[in-house]
Amino acid sequence: MICLSFDIEEFDMPLEYNGKIPFEEQISVSRKGTEIILDLLKKYEIKATFFSTVVFAENNQDIIQRLLKEGHELASHTYYHSQFKIEDLKKSKDRLEELFGKKIYGLRMPRMMNVDEKEVQKAGYFYDSSVNPTFLPGRYNNLHISRRSFMDSGVLQIPASVTPRFRFPLFWLSFHNLPLSMYLEMAKTTYLHDNFLNIYFHPWEFMDIKKKSYQLPFYAKRNVGKKMIERFEKFLAWINDNEYATNTLKEYAELQV
């Protein structure tokens, strides 16, 4: 099974690099990118999981209603993208359920932040997909963590996919910066080895985010906007051409327990 997921959040990434972007623009960039993603998924008849912050969801309730209507899963990306308190685990789950009348099963922490799984379990989550089991300089070193799903404190952990031997990450950043043929070959090798792929993206990747005022590093701006749309559509076509099964992370999680 291949599980695609998207972290839909206020686009505050420029603030990490001392760039400038007003809140309204943070929301509009992610909104437009999410619309593009939904259109592509609908075209290729692929279901996915959307991890939303409460801030994004409150400001885009029609978009959330659309993705639910089209059969996608809504999960929690906590309350805010760049602020976190442990109580936000339950508050975000409760608020999303209140807004949309759907039970929230999954969690992904912003920027794959480490969190106490006992607190995740107490907040009522069924699964957590907040681990990238690789080494990313300046972010995390998770080489000691299993590449495969496992239980921790009563919560199913679903790591992001990395290659079997060298644990090369198959997340959004490598999708942008590698030749697409190389990325697809690594994805195929990993899928055939594990019978599973868990790959995540963000809506702002599908937008032109090369503004000087954003001050983003070159590797974050490579192959974004129209180029990303073209690459991602080829990726979806590759999934369908190979007849690989796809589903939401909730559906995958239910098969593991």
Tab-separated table of C-alpha atoms in Angstrom:
chain	number	residue	atom	x	y	z
A	1	MET	CA	0.000	0.000	0.000
A	2	ILE	CA	1.132	3.554	-0.734
A	3	CYS	CA	-0.041	6.252	1.654
A	4	LEU	CA	0.319	9.855	0.539
A	5	SER	CA	-0.167	12.583	3.106
A	6	PHE	CA	-0.088	16.365	3.161
A	7	ASP	CA	0.660	18.704	6.042
A	8	ILE	CA	-1.784	21.561	5.519
A	9	GLU	CA	-0.712	24.447	7.680
A	10	GLU	CA	-0.187	28.173	7.732
A	11	PHE	CA	2.817	28.768	5.422
A	12	ASP	CA	5.123	30.256	8.037
A	13	MET	CA	8.315	28.689	6.695
A	14	PRO	CA	9.739	32.086	5.590
A	15	LEU	CA	9.732	33.205	9.231
A	16	GLU	CA	12.260	30.449	10.007
A	17	TYR	CA	14.710	32.204	7.684
A	18	ASN	CA	13.974	35.752	8.828
A	19	GLY	CA	11.769	36.322	5.821
A	20	LYS	CA	8.519	38.245	5.719
A	21	ILE	CA	5.016	36.959	5.052
A	22	PRO	CA	1.761	38.281	6.545
A	23	PHE	CA	-0.669	35.824	8.109
A	24	GLU	CA	-3.269	36.283	5.349
A	25	GLU	CA	-0.666	35.300	2.771
A	26	GLN	CA	0.403	32.278	4.823
A	27	ILE	CA	-3.188	31.052	4.655
A	28	SER	CA	-3.815	31.894	0.982
A	29	VAL	CA	-0.631	30.159	-0.245
A	30	SER	CA	-1.540	26.932	1.551
A	31	ARG	CA	-5.199	27.181	0.518
A	32	LYS	CA	-4.402	27.470	-3.185
A	33	GLY	CA	-1.839	24.673	-2.951
A	34	THR	CA	-4.357	22.401	-1.242
A	35	GLU	CA	-6.880	23.051	-4.014
A	36	ILE	CA	-4.284	22.004	-6.595
A	37	ILE	CA	-3.527	18.817	-4.660
A	38	LEU	CA	-7.200	17.908	-4.367
A	39	ASP	CA	-7.714	18.415	-8.095
A	40	LEU	CA	-4.775	16.113	-8.907
A	41	LEU	CA	-5.866	13.404	-6.463
A	42	LYS	CA	-9.371	13.508	-7.896
A	43	LYS	CA	-8.030	13.199	-11.438
A	44	TYR	CA	-6.058	10.059	-10.556
A	45	GLU	CA	-8.649	8.705	-8.104
A	46	ILE	CA	-6.210	8.484	-5.205
A	47	LYS	CA	-7.162	8.903	-1.550
A	48	ALA	CA	-4.806	10.585	0.919
A	49	THR	CA	-4.476	11.846	4.485
A	50	PHE	CA	-4.408	15.566	5.285
A	51	PHE	CA	-2.807	16.607	8.583
A	52	SER	CA	-4.241	20.031	9.346
A	53	THR	CA	-3.461	22.585	11.997
A	54	VAL	CA	-6.550	23.995	13.656
A	55	VAL	CA	-5.500	27.465	12.472
A	56	PHE	CA	-5.597	26.365	8.824
A	57	ALA	CA	-8.829	24.425	9.277
A	58	GLU	CA	-10.673	27.288	10.976
A	59	ASN	CA	-9.719	29.619	8.139
A	60	ASN	CA	-10.525	27.118	5.352
A	61	GLN	CA	-13.544	25.151	6.497
A	62	ASP	CA	-14.867	24.775	2.949
A	63	ILE	CA	-11.590	23.170	1.838
A	64	ILE	CA	-11.718	20.690	4.732
A	65	GLN	CA	-15.338	19.875	3.895
A	66	ARG	CA	-14.315	19.260	0.300
A	67	LEU	CA	-11.495	16.853	1.134
A	68	LEU	CA	-13.768	14.910	3.479
A	69	LYS	CA	-16.516	14.752	0.858
A	70	GLU	CA	-14.005	13.383	-1.661
A	71	GLY	CA	-13.052	10.522	0.658
A	72	HIS	CA	-9.790	11.755	2.130
A	73	GLU	CA	-8.821	11.511	5.795
A	74	LEU	CA	-8.506	14.495	8.108
A	75	ALA	CA	-5.897	14.195	10.863
A	76	SER	CA	-4.253	16.566	13.336
A	77	HIS	CA	-1.137	18.684	12.754
A	78	THR	CA	-1.714	20.178	16.238
A	79	TYR	CA	-3.189	23.632	16.862
A	80	TYR	CA	-0.537	26.008	15.503
A	81	HIS	CA	2.359	25.250	13.188
A	82	SER	CA	5.100	27.110	15.055
A	83	GLN	CA	3.823	27.047	18.631
A	84	PHE	CA	3.205	23.957	20.736
A	85	LYS	CA	2.063	23.094	24.232
A	86	ILE	CA	1.366	19.530	25.298
A	87	GLU	CA	-2.319	20.349	25.821
A	88	ASP	CA	-2.539	21.188	22.100
A	89	LEU	CA	-2.554	17.458	21.361
A	90	LYS	CA	-6.047	17.012	22.771
A	91	LYS	CA	-7.243	20.550	22.033
A	92	SER	CA	-6.502	20.196	18.322
A	93	LYS	CA	-8.155	16.775	18.086
A	94	ASP	CA	-11.247	17.996	19.927
A	95	ARG	CA	-11.517	21.185	17.883
A	96	LEU	CA	-11.220	19.424	14.521
A	97	GLU	CA	-13.864	16.908	15.586
A	98	GLU	CA	-16.108	19.749	16.749
A	99	LEU	CA	-15.717	21.697	13.487
A	100	PHE	CA	-16.264	18.828	11.067
A	101	GLY	CA	-18.105	16.090	12.940
A	102	LYS	CA	-15.482	13.470	12.083
A	103	LYS	CA	-13.421	11.392	14.491
A	104	ILE	CA	-9.720	12.233	14.322
A	105	TYR	CA	-7.466	9.176	14.480
A	106	GLY	CA	-4.030	10.404	13.438
A	107	LEU	CA	-1.362	12.877	14.490
A	108	ARG	CA	1.690	14.348	12.816
A	109	MET	CA	3.763	16.834	14.739
A	110	PRO	CA	4.920	19.953	12.891
A	111	ARG	CA	8.454	19.516	11.536
A	112	MET	CA	8.377	15.925	12.839
A	113	MET	CA	8.943	17.239	16.354
A	114	ASN	CA	9.553	14.640	19.039
A	115	VAL	CA	6.688	14.230	21.495
A	116	ASP	CA	5.966	11.995	24.494
A	117	GLU	CA	3.850	9.124	23.136
A	118	LYS	CA	2.211	8.665	26.521
A	119	GLU	CA	0.731	12.144	26.055
A	120	VAL	CA	-0.325	11.232	22.502
A	121	GLN	CA	-2.115	8.163	23.870
A	122	LYS	CA	-3.767	10.207	26.625
A	123	ALA	CA	-5.037	12.652	23.984
A	124	GLY	CA	-6.833	9.754	22.280
A	125	TYR	CA	-4.902	9.211	19.038
A	126	PHE	CA	-4.876	5.825	17.294
A	127	TYR	CA	-1.697	6.399	15.281
A	128	ASP	CA	1.190	8.858	15.044
A	129	SER	CA	3.165	9.525	11.859
A	130	SER	CA	5.726	11.963	13.279
A	131	VAL	CA	8.957	10.019	12.801
A	132	ASN	CA	11.356	10.164	9.876
A	133	PRO	CA	13.769	7.292	10.648
A	134	THR	CA	16.835	8.909	9.104
A	135	PHE	CA	19.519	11.491	9.888
A	136	LEU	CA	18.695	15.048	8.849
A	137	PRO	CA	21.461	17.459	9.930
A	138	GLY	CA	20.174	20.235	12.136
A	139	ARG	CA	16.798	18.530	12.627
A	140	TYR	CA	16.965	15.008	13.989
A	141	ASN	CA	18.897	11.749	14.131
A	142	ASN	CA	16.447	8.836	14.108
A	143	LEU	CA	18.704	6.133	12.705
A	144	HIS	CA	17.982	4.008	15.779
A	145	ILE	CA	14.218	3.987	15.155
A	146	SER	CA	12.505	1.184	13.253
A	147	ARG	CA	11.686	1.784	9.603
A	148	ARG	CA	8.537	-0.271	10.009
A	149	SER	CA	5.356	0.386	11.962
A	150	PHE	CA	5.521	-0.363	15.682
A	151	MET	CA	3.585	0.256	18.888
A	152	ASP	CA	4.727	2.796	21.472
A	153	SER	CA	2.674	3.492	24.603
A	154	GLY	CA	-0.443	2.125	22.943
A	155	VAL	CA	-0.109	4.307	19.821
A	156	LEU	CA	0.772	2.848	16.417
A	157	GLN	CA	3.837	4.578	14.997
A	158	ILE	CA	3.916	4.871	11.201
A	159	PRO	CA	7.348	6.196	10.167
A	160	ALA	CA	7.910	8.125	6.956
A	161	SER	CA	9.519	5.941	4.301
A	162	VAL	CA	13.275	5.713	3.847
A	163	THR	CA	15.235	3.335	1.625
A	164	PRO	CA	16.042	-0.093	3.151
A	165	ARG	CA	19.832	-0.037	3.174
A	166	PHE	CA	21.045	3.529	3.578
A	167	ARG	CA	17.848	5.028	5.010
A	168	PHE	CA	17.741	7.733	2.387
A	169	PRO	CA	14.569	9.755	3.059
A	170	LEU	CA	11.825	9.766	0.431
A	171	PHE	CA	10.084	12.835	1.819
A	172	TRP	CA	9.201	16.098	0.081
A	173	LEU	CA	12.717	17.539	0.041
A	174	SER	CA	14.256	14.628	-1.853
A	175	PHE	CA	11.288	14.655	-4.263
A	176	HIS	CA	12.208	18.230	-5.170
A	177	ASN	CA	15.957	17.879	-5.443
A	178	LEU	CA	16.572	14.495	-7.051
A	179	PRO	CA	16.048	13.649	-10.716
A	180	LEU	CA	12.523	12.244	-10.838
A	181	SER	CA	13.686	8.986	-12.444
A	182	MET	CA	16.110	8.392	-9.564
A	183	TYR	CA	13.453	9.182	-6.974
A	184	LEU	CA	10.959	6.802	-8.584
A	185	GLU	CA	13.534	4.022	-8.697
A	186	MET	CA	14.257	4.408	-4.976
A	187	ALA	CA	10.545	4.560	-4.229
A	188	LYS	CA	9.984	1.369	-6.219
A	189	THR	CA	12.835	-0.440	-4.437
A	190	THR	CA	11.480	0.593	-1.048
A	191	TYR	CA	7.905	-0.318	-1.930
A	192	LEU	CA	8.866	-3.780	-3.178
A	193	HIS	CA	11.014	-4.357	-0.088
A	194	ASP	CA	8.467	-3.143	2.481
A	195	ASN	CA	5.144	-3.532	0.639
A	196	PHE	CA	4.505	0.006	1.856
A	197	LEU	CA	5.360	3.649	1.199
A	198	ASN	CA	4.548	6.600	3.459
A	199	ILE	CA	5.427	9.876	1.721
A	200	TYR	CA	4.424	13.376	2.745
A	201	PHE	CA	4.260	16.795	1.090
A	202	HIS	CA	2.967	20.338	1.757
A	203	PRO	CA	0.554	22.490	-0.248
A	204	TRP	CA	2.976	25.434	-0.531
A	205	GLU	CA	5.300	23.230	-2.614
A	206	PHE	CA	2.753	23.492	-5.419
A	207	MET	CA	2.955	27.292	-5.374
A	208	ASP	CA	5.537	29.797	-6.596
A	209	ILE	CA	7.425	30.475	-3.365
A	210	LYS	CA	10.506	32.112	-4.865
A	211	LYS	CA	9.754	35.617	-3.573
A	212	LYS	CA	12.888	37.392	-2.360
A	213	SER	CA	11.042	38.498	0.751
A	214	TYR	CA	10.603	34.837	1.782
A	215	GLN	CA	14.395	34.319	1.926
A	216	LEU	CA	14.025	30.555	1.552
A	217	PRO	CA	17.094	28.386	0.906
A	218	PHE	CA	17.625	27.163	-2.657
A	219	TYR	CA	16.879	23.519	-1.819
A	220	ALA	CA	13.388	24.446	-0.576
A	221	LYS	CA	12.606	26.398	-3.767
A	222	ARG	CA	13.879	23.869	-6.285
A	223	ASN	CA	11.175	22.473	-8.607
A	224	VAL	CA	8.263	24.200	-6.875
A	225	GLY	CA	5.103	25.652	-8.411
A	226	LYS	CA	4.400	24.507	-11.963
A	227	LYS	CA	7.419	22.182	-11.960
A	228	MET	CA	6.183	20.513	-8.797
A	229	ILE	CA	2.712	20.067	-10.291
A	230	GLU	CA	4.240	18.401	-13.363
A	231	ARG	CA	6.500	16.131	-11.291
A	232	PHE	CA	3.737	15.188	-8.873
A	233	GLU	CA	1.336	14.362	-11.683
A	234	LYS	CA	3.974	12.042	-13.188
A	235	PHE	CA	4.338	10.467	-9.746
A	236	LEU	CA	0.591	9.819	-9.492
A	237	ALA	CA	0.562	8.396	-13.013
A	238	TRP	CA	3.477	6.118	-12.039
A	239	ILE	CA	1.469	4.820	-9.070
A	240	ASN	CA	-1.555	4.056	-11.239
A	241	ASP	CA	0.441	2.625	-14.147
A	242	ASN	CA	2.065	0.126	-11.773
A	243	GLU	CA	-1.312	-0.633	-10.174
A	244	TYR	CA	0.052	0.071	-6.698
A	245	ALA	CA	-2.661	0.148	-4.042
A	246	THR	CA	-3.208	3.458	-2.249
A	247	ASN	CA	-5.186	4.405	0.827
A	248	THR	CA	-5.320	6.681	3.851
A	249	LEU	CA	-3.045	6.216	6.829
A	250	LYS	CA	-6.059	5.348	8.974
A	251	GLU	CA	-6.942	2.467	6.661
A	252	TYR	CA	-3.321	1.268	6.740
A	253	ALA	CA	-3.193	1.549	10.530
A	254	GLU	CA	-6.312	-0.564	10.953
A	255	LEU	CA	-4.612	-3.388	9.052
A	256	GLN	CA	-1.632	-3.342	11.421
A	257	VAL	CA	-3.431	-3.942	14.723
